[in-house]
JSON list of C-alpha atoms in Angstrom, two decimals:
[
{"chain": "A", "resi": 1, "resn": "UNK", "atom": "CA", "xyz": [73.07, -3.34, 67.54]},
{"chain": "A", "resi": 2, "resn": "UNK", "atom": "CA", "xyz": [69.94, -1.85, 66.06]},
{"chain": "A", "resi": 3, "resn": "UNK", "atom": "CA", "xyz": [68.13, 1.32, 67.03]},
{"chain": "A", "resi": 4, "resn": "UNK", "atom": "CA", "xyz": [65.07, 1.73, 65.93]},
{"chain": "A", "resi": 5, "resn": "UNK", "atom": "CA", "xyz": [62.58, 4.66, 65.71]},
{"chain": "A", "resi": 6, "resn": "UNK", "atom": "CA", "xyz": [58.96, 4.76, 66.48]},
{"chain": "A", "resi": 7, "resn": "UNK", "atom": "CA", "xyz": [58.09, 3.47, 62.98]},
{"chain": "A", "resi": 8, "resn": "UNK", "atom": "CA", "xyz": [60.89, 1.04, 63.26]},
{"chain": "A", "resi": 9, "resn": "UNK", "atom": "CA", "xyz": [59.37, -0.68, 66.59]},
{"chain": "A", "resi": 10, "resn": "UNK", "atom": "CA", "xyz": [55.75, -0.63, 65.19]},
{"chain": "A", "resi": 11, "resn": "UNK", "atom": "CA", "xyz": [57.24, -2.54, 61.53]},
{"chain": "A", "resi": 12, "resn": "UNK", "atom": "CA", "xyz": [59.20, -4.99, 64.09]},
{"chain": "A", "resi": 13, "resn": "UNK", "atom": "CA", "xyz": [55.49, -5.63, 66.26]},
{"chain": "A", "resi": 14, "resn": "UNK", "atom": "CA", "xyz": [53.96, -6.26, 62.88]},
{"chain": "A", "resi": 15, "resn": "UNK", "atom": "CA", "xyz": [56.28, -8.76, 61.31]},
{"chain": "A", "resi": 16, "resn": "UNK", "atom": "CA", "xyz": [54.35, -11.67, 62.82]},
{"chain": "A", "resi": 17, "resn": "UNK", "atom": "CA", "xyz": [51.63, -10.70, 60.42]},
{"chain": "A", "resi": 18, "resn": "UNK", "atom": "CA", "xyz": [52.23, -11.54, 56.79]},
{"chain": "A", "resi": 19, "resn": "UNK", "atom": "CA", "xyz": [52.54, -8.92, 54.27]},
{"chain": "A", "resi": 20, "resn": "UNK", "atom": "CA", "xyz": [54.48, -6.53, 52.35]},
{"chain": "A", "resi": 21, "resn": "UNK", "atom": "CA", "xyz": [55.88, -3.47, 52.57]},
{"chain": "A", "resi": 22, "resn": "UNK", "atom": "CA", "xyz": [52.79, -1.36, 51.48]},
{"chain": "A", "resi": 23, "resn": "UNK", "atom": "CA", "xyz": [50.82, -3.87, 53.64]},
{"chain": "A", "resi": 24, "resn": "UNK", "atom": "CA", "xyz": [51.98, -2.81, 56.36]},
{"chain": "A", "resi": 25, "resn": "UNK", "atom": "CA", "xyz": [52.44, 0.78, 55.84]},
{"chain": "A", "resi": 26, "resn": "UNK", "atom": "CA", "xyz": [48.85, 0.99, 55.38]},
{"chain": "A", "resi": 27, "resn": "UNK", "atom": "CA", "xyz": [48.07, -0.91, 58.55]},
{"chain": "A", "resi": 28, "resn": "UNK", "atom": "CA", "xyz": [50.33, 1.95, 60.33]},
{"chain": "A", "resi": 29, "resn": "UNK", "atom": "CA", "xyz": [49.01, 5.00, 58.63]},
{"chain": "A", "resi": 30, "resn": "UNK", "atom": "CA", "xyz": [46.49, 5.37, 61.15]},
{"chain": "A", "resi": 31, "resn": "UNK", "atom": "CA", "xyz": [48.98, 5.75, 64.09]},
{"chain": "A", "resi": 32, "resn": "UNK", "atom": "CA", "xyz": [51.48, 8.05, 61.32]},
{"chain": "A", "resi": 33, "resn": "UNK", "atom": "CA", "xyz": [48.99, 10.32, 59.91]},
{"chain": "A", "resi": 34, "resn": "UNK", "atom": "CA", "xyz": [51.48, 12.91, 59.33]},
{"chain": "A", "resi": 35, "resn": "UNK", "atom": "CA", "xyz": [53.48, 10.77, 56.89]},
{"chain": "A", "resi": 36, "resn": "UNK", "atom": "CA", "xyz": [52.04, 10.35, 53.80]},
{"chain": "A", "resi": 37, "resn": "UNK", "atom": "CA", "xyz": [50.78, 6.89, 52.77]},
{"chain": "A", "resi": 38, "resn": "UNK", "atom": "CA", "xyz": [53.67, 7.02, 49.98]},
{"chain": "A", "resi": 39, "resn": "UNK", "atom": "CA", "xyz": [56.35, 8.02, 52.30]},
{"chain": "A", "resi": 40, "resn": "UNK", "atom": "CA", "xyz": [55.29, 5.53, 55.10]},
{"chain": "A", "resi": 41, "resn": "UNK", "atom": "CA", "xyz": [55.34, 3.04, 52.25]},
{"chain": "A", "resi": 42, "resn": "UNK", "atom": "CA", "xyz": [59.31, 3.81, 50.86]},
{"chain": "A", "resi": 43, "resn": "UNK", "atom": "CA", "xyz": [60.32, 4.07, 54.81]},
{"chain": "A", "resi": 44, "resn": "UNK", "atom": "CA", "xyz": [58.98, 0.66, 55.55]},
{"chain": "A", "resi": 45, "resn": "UNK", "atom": "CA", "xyz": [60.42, -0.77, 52.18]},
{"chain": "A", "resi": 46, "resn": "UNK", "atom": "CA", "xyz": [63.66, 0.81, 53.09]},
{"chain": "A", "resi": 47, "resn": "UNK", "atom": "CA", "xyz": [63.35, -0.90, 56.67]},
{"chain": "A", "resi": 48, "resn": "UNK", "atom": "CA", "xyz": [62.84, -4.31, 55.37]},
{"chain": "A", "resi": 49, "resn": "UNK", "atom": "CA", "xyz": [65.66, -4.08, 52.91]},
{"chain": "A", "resi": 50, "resn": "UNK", "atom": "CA", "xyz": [67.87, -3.49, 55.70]},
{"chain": "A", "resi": 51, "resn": "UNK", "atom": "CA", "xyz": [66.81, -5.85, 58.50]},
{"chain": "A", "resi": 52, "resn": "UNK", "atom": "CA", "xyz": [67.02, -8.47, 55.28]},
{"chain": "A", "resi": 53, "resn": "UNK", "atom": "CA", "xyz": [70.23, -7.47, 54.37]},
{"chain": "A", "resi": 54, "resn": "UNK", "atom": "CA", "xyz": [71.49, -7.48, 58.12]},
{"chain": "A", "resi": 55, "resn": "UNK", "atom": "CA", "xyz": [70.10, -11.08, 58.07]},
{"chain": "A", "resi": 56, "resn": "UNK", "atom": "CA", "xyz": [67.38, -10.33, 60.96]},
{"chain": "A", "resi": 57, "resn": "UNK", "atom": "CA", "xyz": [64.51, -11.22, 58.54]},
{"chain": "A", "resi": 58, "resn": "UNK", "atom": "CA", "xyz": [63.67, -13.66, 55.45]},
{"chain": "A", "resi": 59, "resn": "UNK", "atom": "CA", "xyz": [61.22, -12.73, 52.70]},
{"chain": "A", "resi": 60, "resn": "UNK", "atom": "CA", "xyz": [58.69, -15.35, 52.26]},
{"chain": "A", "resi": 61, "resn": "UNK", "atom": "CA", "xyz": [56.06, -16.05, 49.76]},
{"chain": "A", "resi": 62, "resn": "UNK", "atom": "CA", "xyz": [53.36, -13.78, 50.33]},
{"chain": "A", "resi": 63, "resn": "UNK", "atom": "CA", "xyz": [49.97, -16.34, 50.38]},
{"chain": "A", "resi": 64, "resn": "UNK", "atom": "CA", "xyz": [47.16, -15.63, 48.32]},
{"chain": "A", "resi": 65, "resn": "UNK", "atom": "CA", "xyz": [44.21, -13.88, 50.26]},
{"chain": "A", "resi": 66, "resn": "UNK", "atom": "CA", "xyz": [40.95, -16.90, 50.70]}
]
């Protein structure tokens, strides 16, 4: 069972989207802006590492922008 925090949940939303970790913690910044963009960006690295590890996401190749 997994409990997640606010940043947690929004991370989770946004895995539908392709991207990585600092990706993502710039698309959140705006709803964190008391979190520094390098914090939010080691938070949702550390996240990812362990939903991966836990086996409740895959890393994929990233596709290059068109």
């Amino acid at each position: 069972i997994w409990h997640m925090n606010a940043l947690a949940l929004a991370v989770w939303a946004l895995l539908e989207i392709p991207g990585s970790a600092t990706e993502l913690a710039t698309a959140l910044h705006e709803h964190f802006p008391d979190q520094t963009r390098g914090a939010l960006i080691r938070d949702v690295n550390t996240l990812l590492q362990a939903l991966s590890q836990d086996g409740l996401i895959e890393r994929t190749a990233h596709p290059a922008p068109c």
